[in-house]
CSV table of C-alpha atoms and ligand atoms in Angstrom, one decimal:
chain,number,residue,atom,x,y,z
A,163,MET,CA,0.2,0.1,-0.2
A,164,ALA,CA,3.1,2.5,1.1
A,165,ASP,CA,4.8,1.9,-2.5
A,166,ALA,CA,1.0,2.5,-4.3
A,167,MET,CA,1.2,5.6,-2.3
A,168,GLY,CA,3.9,6.4,-2.5
A,169,ARG,CA,4.8,7.0,1.2
A,170,ALA,CA,8.2,5.9,2.2
A,171,PHE,CA,6.7,3.6,5.1
A,172,GLY,CA,3.6,1.5,5.8
A,173,ILE,CA,2.5,-0.4,9.3
A,174,GLY,CA,-0.5,-3.0,9.2
A,175,THR,CA,-3.2,-3.0,12.3
A,176,CYS,CA,-6.3,-4.9,13.9
A,177,GLY,CA,-8.6,-1.9,12.6
A,178,GLY,CA,-8.5,1.9,11.2
A,179,GLY,CA,-9.5,3.0,14.6
A,180,PRO,CA,-6.7,1.3,16.1
A,181,ALA,CA,-4.5,2.9,13.2
A,182,LEU,CA,-5.6,6.1,14.5
A,183,HIS,CA,-5.1,5.6,17.9
A,184,ILE,CA,-1.4,5.3,17.4
A,185,ALA,CA,-1.1,7.8,14.8
A,186,ALA,CA,-2.4,10.3,17.8
A,187,MET,CA,0.1,8.6,19.9
A,188,ALA,CA,3.1,9.1,16.9
A,189,ALA,CA,2.2,12.5,16.2
A,190,GLY,CA,2.7,13.1,20.2
A,191,VAL,CA,-0.8,14.0,21.5
A,192,GLU,CA,-0.5,13.9,25.4
A,193,MET,CA,-3.1,14.3,28.0
A,194,GLY,CA,-4.4,17.8,27.9
A,195,ASP,CA,-3.3,19.0,24.7
A,196,GLU,CA,-5.3,20.5,22.2
A,197,VAL,CA,-6.4,18.9,19.2
A,198,ILE,CA,-8.2,20.4,16.0
A,199,THR,CA,-10.9,18.0,14.5
A,200,THR,CA,-14.4,18.2,12.8
A,201,PRO,CA,-17.7,17.5,14.3
A,202,TYR,CA,-19.3,15.8,11.2
A,203,SER,CA,-17.5,12.4,11.0
A,204,TRP,CA,-18.0,8.9,12.0
A,205,GLY,CA,-17.2,8.9,16.1
A,206,GLN,CA,-13.5,7.6,15.5
A,207,THR,CA,-12.3,10.4,13.6
A,208,VAL,CA,-12.4,12.1,16.7
A,209,ALA,CA,-12.6,8.8,19.3
A,210,CYS,CA,-8.7,8.9,18.7
A,211,ILE,CA,-7.8,12.0,20.2
A,212,LEU,CA,-9.6,11.0,23.3
A,213,GLN,CA,-8.0,8.0,23.3
A,214,ALA,CA,-4.3,9.3,23.0
A,215,GLY,CA,-5.5,11.3,26.0
A,216,GLY,CA,-6.5,14.8,23.9
A,217,VAL,CA,-8.6,17.1,24.0
A,218,PRO,CA,-10.8,17.9,20.6
A,219,VAL,CA,-11.2,21.3,19.5
A,220,PHE,CA,-13.9,21.5,16.7
A,221,ALA,CA,-13.6,23.5,13.6
A,222,ASP,CA,-16.7,23.6,11.1
A,223,ILE,CA,-17.3,22.2,7.8
A,224,ASP,CA,-17.4,23.8,4.1
A,225,PRO,CA,-20.9,23.8,3.3
A,226,ARG,CA,-19.9,22.7,0.0
A,227,THR,CA,-17.9,19.8,0.1
A,228,LEU,CA,-18.8,18.8,4.0
A,229,GLN,CA,-14.8,18.2,5.0
A,230,ILE,CA,-13.3,20.4,7.9
A,231,ASP,CA,-13.1,24.3,6.8
A,232,PRO,CA,-9.6,25.0,6.8
A,233,ARG,CA,-10.5,28.6,6.7
A,234,LYS,CA,-11.8,27.9,10.3
A,235,ILE,CA,-8.5,25.9,11.7
A,236,GLU,CA,-6.2,29.0,12.0
A,237,ALA,CA,-8.4,30.8,14.8
A,238,LEU,CA,-8.5,28.0,17.3
A,239,VAL,CA,-4.9,27.5,17.2
A,240,THR,CA,-3.1,28.1,20.6
A,241,PRO,CA,0.5,27.2,22.2
A,242,ARG,CA,-1.6,24.0,23.1
A,243,THR,CA,-2.1,22.6,19.8
A,244,LYS,CA,-0.1,19.6,18.6
A,245,ALA,CA,-2.6,18.2,15.7
A,246,ILE,CA,-5.3,18.5,13.2
A,247,VAL,CA,-7.1,15.4,12.6
A,248,LEU,CA,-9.6,15.5,9.4
A,249,VAL,CA,-11.7,13.2,7.7
A,250,HIS,CA,-12.6,12.6,4.3
A,251,LEU,CA,-16.0,11.8,4.9
A,252,PHE,CA,-17.7,9.4,2.2
A,253,GLY,CA,-15.3,10.0,0.4
A,254,VAL,CA,-14.7,13.0,-0.2
A,255,PRO,CA,-11.3,14.6,-0.2
A,256,ALA,CA,-10.5,17.4,2.1
A,257,ASP,CA,-9.0,20.8,0.9
A,258,MET,CA,-5.5,19.0,1.9
A,259,ASP,CA,-3.4,21.8,0.5
A,260,ALA,CA,-4.7,24.2,2.2
A,261,ILE,CA,-5.0,22.5,6.0
A,262,MET,CA,-1.2,21.3,5.1
A,263,ASP,CA,-0.5,25.0,4.8
A,264,VAL,CA,-2.1,25.7,8.4
A,265,ALA,CA,-0.7,22.9,9.3
A,266,ARG,CA,2.7,24.0,8.7
A,267,ARG,CA,2.4,28.0,9.6
A,268,HIS,CA,1.4,26.7,13.4
A,269,ASN,CA,4.2,23.6,13.5
A,270,LEU,CA,1.2,21.1,13.7
A,271,LEU,CA,0.8,17.5,12.5
A,272,VAL,CA,-1.8,15.8,10.6
A,273,ILE,CA,-3.1,13.0,10.6
A,274,GLU,CA,-6.0,11.9,7.4
A,275,ASP,CA,-8.6,9.6,8.6
A,276,CYS,CA,-9.2,7.7,5.7
A,277,ALA,CA,-11.0,4.9,5.9
A,278,GLN,CA,-13.6,5.8,3.8
A,279,ALA,CA,-11.8,7.2,0.9
A,280,GLN,CA,-9.7,4.2,-0.9
A,281,GLY,CA,-9.3,5.3,-4.4
A,282,SER,CA,-10.5,9.4,-3.5
A,283,ARG,CA,-8.2,11.7,-5.3
A,284,TYR,CA,-7.7,15.3,-4.8
A,285,LYS,CA,-6.0,17.5,-7.2
A,286,GLY,CA,-4.8,14.4,-9.2
A,287,LYS,CA,-3.2,13.0,-6.0
A,288,PRO,CA,-4.5,9.9,-4.0
A,289,VAL,CA,-6.3,10.5,-1.0
A,290,GLY,CA,-3.7,9.6,2.0
A,291,SER,CA,-1.1,10.5,0.3
A,292,GLN,CA,-0.2,14.2,2.0
A,293,GLY,CA,-0.8,14.2,5.6
A,294,ASP,CA,1.8,13.1,8.0
A,295,LEU,CA,-0.2,10.0,8.9
A,296,ALA,CA,-2.3,8.8,7.0
A,297,CYS,CA,-4.9,6.4,8.6
A,298,PHE,CA,-7.1,3.8,5.9
A,299,SER,CA,-9.6,0.9,7.4
A,300,ILE,CA,-9.4,-2.3,5.5
A,301,GLY,CA,-12.9,-3.4,7.5
A,302,SER,CA,-15.6,-5.4,5.5
A,303,GLY,CA,-17.4,-2.3,4.7
A,304,LYS,CA,-14.8,-0.5,3.2
A,305,ASN,CA,-14.2,0.3,-0.7
A,306,LEU,CA,-10.7,-2.0,0.1
A,307,ALA,CA,-12.7,-4.7,1.8
A,308,ALA,CA,-10.8,-7.4,3.8
A,309,GLY,CA,-12.2,-8.1,6.8
A,310,ASP,CA,-11.2,-6.3,9.5
A,311,GLY,CA,-7.8,-3.9,9.2
A,312,GLY,CA,-6.5,-0.7,8.8
A,313,MET,CA,-3.0,0.8,8.4
A,314,ILE,CA,-0.9,3.9,8.8
A,315,LEU,CA,1.6,5.2,5.8
A,316,CYS,CA,3.9,8.5,6.6
A,317,ASP,CA,7.2,9.6,5.3
A,318,ASP,CA,8.9,10.3,8.2
A,319,ARG,CA,10.7,7.3,10.3
A,320,LEU,CA,10.5,9.4,13.4
A,321,LEU,CA,6.3,9.0,13.1
A,322,TYR,CA,7.0,5.6,11.8
A,323,GLU,CA,8.9,4.2,14.6
A,324,LYS,CA,6.9,6.3,17.1
A,325,ALA,CA,4.0,4.3,16.1
A,326,LEU,CA,5.5,1.0,16.4
A,327,VAL,CA,6.3,1.4,19.5
A,328,ALA,CA,3.0,2.4,20.7
A,329,GLY,CA,0.9,-0.4,19.0
A,330,MET,CA,3.5,-3.2,17.9
A,331,HIS,CA,4.8,-6.2,19.2
A,332,PRO,CA,8.2,-5.6,20.2
A,333,ALA,CA,9.7,-8.5,18.4
A,334,ARG,CA,9.1,-6.4,15.4
A,335,THR,CA,10.0,-3.2,17.1
A,336,TYR,CA,13.3,-4.6,17.8
A,337,LYS,CA,14.0,-5.4,14.3
A,338,GLU,CA,12.7,-2.1,12.9
A,339,VAL,CA,13.5,0.6,15.2
A,340,GLN,CA,16.5,2.3,14.7
A,341,ILE,CA,16.8,5.5,16.6
A,342,PRO,CA,18.2,5.4,20.1
A,343,GLU,CA,15.5,7.2,21.8
A,344,VAL,CA,12.9,5.7,20.3
A,345,ARG,CA,14.4,2.4,20.9
A,346,GLU,CA,14.5,3.0,24.7
A,347,GLN,CA,10.8,3.3,25.4
A,348,ILE,CA,10.4,-0.2,23.6
A,349,SER,CA,7.9,-2.5,25.8
A,350,ASN,CA,5.3,-4.8,25.9
A,351,LEU,CA,3.0,-2.3,28.0
A,352,ILE,CA,1.6,-1.2,24.3
A,353,TYR,CA,-1.9,-1.7,22.6
A,354,THR,CA,-1.8,-4.7,20.4
A,355,TYR,CA,-2.6,-3.6,17.1
A,356,ARG,CA,-1.2,-5.8,14.9
A,357,ILE,CA,-3.0,-6.7,11.6
A,358,ASN,CA,-3.8,-10.8,11.1
A,359,ALA,CA,-1.5,-12.2,8.7
A,360,PHE,CA,-4.8,-13.6,6.7
A,361,THR,CA,-6.5,-9.8,6.6
A,362,ALA,CA,-2.9,-8.7,5.1
A,363,ALA,CA,-3.3,-11.3,2.3
A,364,LEU,CA,-5.9,-10.9,1.6
A,365,ALA,CA,-6.6,-7.1,1.6
A,366,VAL,CA,-3.2,-7.7,-0.8
A,367,LYS,CA,-5.5,-9.2,-3.6
A,368,GLN,CA,-8.5,-6.8,-2.8
A,369,MET,CA,-5.9,-4.1,-4.3
A,370,ASP,CA,-5.7,-5.8,-7.5
A,371,ARG,CA,-9.6,-5.2,-7.8
A,372,VAL,CA,-10.4,-1.9,-5.7
A,373,GLU,CA,-10.3,-0.1,-8.9
A,374,GLU,CA,-12.4,-1.5,-11.1
A,375,LEU,CA,-15.0,-1.4,-7.9
A,376,ASN,CA,-14.4,2.7,-7.2
A,377,GLY,CA,-14.8,2.6,-11.1
A,378,TRP,CA,-18.4,1.2,-10.2
A,379,ARG,CA,-19.0,3.7,-7.5
A,380,ARG,CA,-18.2,6.8,-9.6
A,381,LYS,CA,-20.6,5.2,-12.7
A,382,ASN,CA,-23.2,4.9,-10.2
A,383,ALA,CA,-22.9,7.7,-8.7
A,384,GLN,CA,-22.7,9.8,-11.8
A,385,ARG,CA,-25.5,8.3,-13.2
A,386,LEU,CA,-27.5,8.6,-10.1
A,387,ARG,CA,-27.0,12.4,-10.3
A,388,GLU,CA,-28.3,12.0,-14.2
A,389,LEU,CA,-31.3,10.5,-13.7
A,390,LEU,CA,-32.0,12.4,-10.8
A,391,LYS,CA,-31.8,15.6,-12.3
A,392,GLY,CA,-34.5,18.5,-11.9
A,393,VAL,CA,-36.3,16.5,-8.9
A,394,PRO,CA,-37.5,18.6,-6.4
A,395,GLY,CA,-36.3,18.1,-2.9
A,396,ILE,CA,-33.3,16.5,-3.6
A,397,ARG,CA,-29.3,17.9,-4.4
A,398,PRO,CA,-26.2,16.2,-5.3
A,399,LEU,CA,-23.3,17.6,-3.6
A,400,ASP,CA,-22.1,20.8,-5.8
A,401,LEU,CA,-17.8,19.6,-5.8
A,402,PRO,CA,-14.7,22.0,-6.5
A,403,LYS,CA,-13.6,20.1,-10.2
A,404,ASP,CA,-10.1,18.9,-8.7
A,405,LEU,CA,-12.2,16.3,-6.3
A,406,ASP,CA,-12.4,13.5,-7.6
A,407,PRO,CA,-14.1,11.0,-5.0
A,408,ALA,CA,-14.3,7.1,-5.2
A,409,TRP,CA,-17.6,7.4,-2.8
A,410,HIS,CA,-17.7,5.0,0.3
A,411,ILE,CA,-21.6,6.8,0.8
A,412,ILE,CA,-22.9,9.1,-1.3
A,413,PRO,CA,-24.2,12.0,0.6
A,414,TRP,CA,-27.2,14.3,-0.6
A,415,THR,CA,-29.2,17.3,0.5
A,416,PHE,CA,-33.0,17.9,1.0
A,417,VAL,CA,-33.7,21.5,0.0
A,418,PRO,CA,-37.2,21.7,1.7
A,419,GLU,CA,-37.7,25.2,-0.2
A,420,ASP,CA,-38.6,23.4,-3.5
A,421,PHE,CA,-41.9,22.4,-1.5
A,422,GLY,CA,-42.2,25.8,-0.4
A,423,GLY,CA,-41.0,24.5,3.0
A,424,LYS,CA,-44.2,22.9,3.4
A,425,VAL,CA,-42.4,19.3,3.3
A,426,THR,CA,-39.9,17.7,6.3
A,427,ARG,CA,-36.8,15.8,5.6
A,428,TRP,CA,-38.8,13.3,7.3
A,429,GLN,CA,-41.5,12.8,5.7
A,430,PHE,CA,-39.7,13.1,1.9
A,431,VAL,CA,-37.3,10.1,3.6
A,432,LYS,CA,-40.3,7.9,5.1
A,433,THR,CA,-42.4,7.9,1.3
A,434,LEU,CA,-39.0,7.5,-0.6
A,435,GLN,CA,-38.4,4.3,1.9
A,436,ALA,CA,-42.0,3.3,1.3
A,437,GLU,CA,-41.1,2.8,-2.7
A,438,GLY,CA,-38.6,0.5,-1.8
A,439,VAL,CA,-35.5,3.3,-1.7
A,440,PRO,CA,-32.8,2.8,0.2
A,441,ILE,CA,-32.5,6.6,1.3
A,442,GLY,CA,-31.7,7.3,4.9
A,443,PRO,CA,-31.7,11.2,6.7
A,444,GLY,CA,-27.9,10.7,7.3
A,445,TYR,CA,-25.4,9.0,8.6
A,446,VAL,CA,-23.5,11.6,11.3
A,447,GLY,CA,-27.0,12.5,13.3
A,448,SER,CA,-25.4,15.2,15.1
A,449,PRO,CA,-22.2,17.2,15.7
A,450,ILE,CA,-20.0,15.1,17.6
A,451,TYR,CA,-19.9,17.6,19.9
A,452,HIS,CA,-23.4,17.3,20.9
A,453,ARG,CA,-23.3,13.7,22.6
A,454,PRO,CA,-23.3,14.0,26.3
A,455,ILE,CA,-19.2,12.8,26.2
A,456,PHE,CA,-18.7,16.6,25.7
A,457,GLN,CA,-21.8,17.9,27.4
A,458,ASP,CA,-20.7,16.4,30.8
A,459,LYS,CA,-16.9,16.4,29.6
A,460,GLN,CA,-16.7,12.4,31.1
A,461,TRP,CA,-15.2,9.8,29.4
A,462,ILE,CA,-13.7,6.4,29.7
A,463,PHE,CA,-10.8,8.3,31.8
A,464,GLY,CA,-12.7,9.0,35.0
A,465,LYS,CA,-12.6,12.4,36.8
A,466,GLY,CA,-13.3,14.4,34.0
A,467,TYR,CA,-9.8,13.7,31.7
A,468,PRO,CA,-8.9,14.5,29.2
A,469,TRP,CA,-10.4,18.3,29.6
A,470,ALA,CA,-9.5,17.9,33.4
A,471,ALA,CA,-5.6,18.2,32.5
A,472,SER,CA,-5.7,22.0,31.9
A,473,ALA,CA,-8.4,24.8,33.1
A,474,GLU,CA,-8.7,26.2,30.0
A,475,ASN,CA,-10.1,22.9,28.8
A,476,ALA,CA,-12.2,21.8,31.7
A,477,ALA,CA,-13.7,25.0,31.4
A,478,ARG,CA,-14.0,24.6,27.7
A,479,PRO,CA,-17.7,24.9,26.6
A,480,TYR,CA,-19.5,22.8,23.6
A,481,PRO,CA,-22.6,25.4,22.8
A,482,LYS,CA,-25.3,24.9,20.3
A,483,GLY,CA,-24.3,26.8,17.4
A,484,LEU,CA,-20.6,25.6,17.5
A,485,CYS,CA,-20.5,24.9,14.0
A,486,PRO,CA,-23.4,26.2,12.5
A,487,VAL,CA,-22.9,25.1,9.1
A,488,ALA,CA,-22.6,21.0,10.3
A,489,GLU,CA,-25.7,21.7,12.7
A,490,LYS,CA,-27.3,23.1,10.1
A,491,ARG,CA,-26.4,20.0,7.5
A,492,CYS,CA,-27.1,17.3,10.3
A,493,ALA,CA,-30.7,19.1,11.8
A,494,GLU,CA,-32.3,19.9,8.4
A,495,GLN,CA,-30.9,18.5,5.3
A,496,ASP,CA,-28.8,15.4,5.4
A,497,LEU,CA,-29.5,12.8,2.9
A,498,ILE,CA,-27.7,9.2,2.1
A,499,MET,CA,-28.6,7.2,-0.5
A,500,GLY,CA,-25.6,4.7,-2.7
A,501,GLY,CA,-22.3,3.2,-1.5
A,502,GLY,CA,-22.2,0.3,0.2
A,503,PRO,CA,-22.5,-2.8,-2.5
A,504,TRP,CA,-23.1,-0.4,-5.2
A,505,TRP,CA,-19.9,-1.6,-6.5
A,506,ARG,CA,-21.4,-3.3,-10.0
A,507,ASP,CA,-24.1,-2.5,-12.8
A,508,VAL,CA,-26.6,-1.6,-10.8
A,509,THR,CA,-28.3,0.4,-13.6
A,510,PRO,CA,-31.8,-1.1,-13.7
A,511,LEU,CA,-31.9,-0.5,-9.6
A,512,LEU,CA,-30.9,3.1,-10.6
A,513,GLU,CA,-34.0,3.8,-13.0
A,514,GLN,CA,-36.3,2.2,-10.1
A,515,ILE,CA,-35.1,4.2,-8.0
A,516,ALA,CA,-35.3,7.8,-10.2
A,517,GLU,CA,-38.7,6.3,-10.9
A,518,ALA,CA,-40.0,5.9,-7.8
A,519,PHE,CA,-38.9,9.6,-7.3
A,520,ARG,CA,-40.6,11.1,-10.0
A,521,LYS,CA,-43.9,9.1,-8.4
A,522,VAL,CA,-42.9,10.6,-5.2
A,523,THR,CA,-42.8,14.1,-5.7
A,524,SER,CA,-45.1,14.4,-8.8
A,525,ASP,CA,-47.8,15.2,-5.3
A,526,PRO,CA,-45.8,17.3,-2.8
A,527,GLN,CA,-49.8,18.2,-1.4
A,528,LYS,CA,-49.6,14.0,-0.5
A,529,LEU,CA,-46.6,14.2,0.8
A,530,ALA,CA,-46.9,17.2,3.3
A,531,GLU,CA,-50.0,15.1,4.3
A,532,VAL,CA,-47.1,11.9,5.4
A,533,PRO,CA,-47.6,11.4,9.3
A,534,ASN,CA,-43.9,12.9,10.3
B,851,LIG,C1,-15.0,2.6,9.4
B,851,LIG,C2,-14.3,4.0,9.8
B,851,LIG,C3,-13.1,4.1,11.1
B,851,LIG,C4,-12.8,3.0,11.5
B,851,LIG,O1,-12.7,2.2,11.0
B,851,LIG,P1,-12.6,0.4,11.8
B,851,LIG,O2,-11.4,-0.5,10.8
B,851,LIG,O3,-14.0,-0.3,11.7
B,851,LIG,O4,-11.9,0.2,13.1
B,851,LIG,C5,-12.6,5.4,11.5
B,851,LIG,N1,-13.4,6.2,10.6
B,851,LIG,C6,-14.2,6.2,10.1
B,851,LIG,C7,-14.6,7.9,8.8
B,851,LIG,C8,-14.5,5.5,9.0
B,851,LIG,O5,-15.7,5.4,8.4
């Protein structure tokens, strides 16, 4: 994988979550350190910060791409900020050039959560080729599916060795770690996050197919966009041309204005589901900071840690309105449809879906009367 992405080092792990955890440790995140991240993702993007003892600081998303907005990052940097953890959610690439630029100016390390972005491209480059540490999942639901597993890719030997020491068996670390200060840290009081050999073998074989499967995802996403053009209530993302997602999942935007505001997202989704359309009202649910863990500042460390490690973070609020774009997206606009098993020719299914959309939206009055 490292060779395929043009990176110097690769570490197989037992999952994408474990890859992120040891990447955060390798990046030097310690108890109470601040790490800037997105509120709009699968929880593991943010969990790795907590696992390393860091305090997540949330930057809002770009309404166009739904990924962390580089323009929102700079104002959140403090002397306690260590790193940025971003995600390419749904396979849509985050704006890496702008993010790396902020990170370099403030001496921050960048961790990419590429769990949903295997095969996506950003300005022609494969996603996962730019961040200081890029983490992938090869879980059974992901674009490169091999059961359960993950990996970390990086170019810097120090980061590589630190990640090894944080999560790999000493039998491997003694063989590979060369930097004396890192060698001193080798221990068996660590995480056992190594990849299973069978999964690794399967993943290598799956690499032969992933481009073809991603080709179908791209084709199906494009076909569905064309079929749904002009259908009221729903729009595809309007992405900058230099982003080429491999579409792990396909996000759509609900547009209530098309029905004069008289139809809710739930009425829309429920009626389409009744026609057999595989659509859902979103995937993130609510911004991650709305969860009780952040509202109560209590996590599995107990005693209020990692927030309790500094007065600033013990007092850090996670109020409503913190990231208005993500909040609006979750509360009103999110729709998901497609991805998952759409890695083959499903043209007849897409046509049936489009037909169901036309049927359901032909009578907005009836839609507005569906019980909410
Ligand atoms: C799946 C996923 C993970 C976690 O990967 P696992 O292999 O399940 O541990 C992390 N982040 C995102 C965005 C994911 O989709």
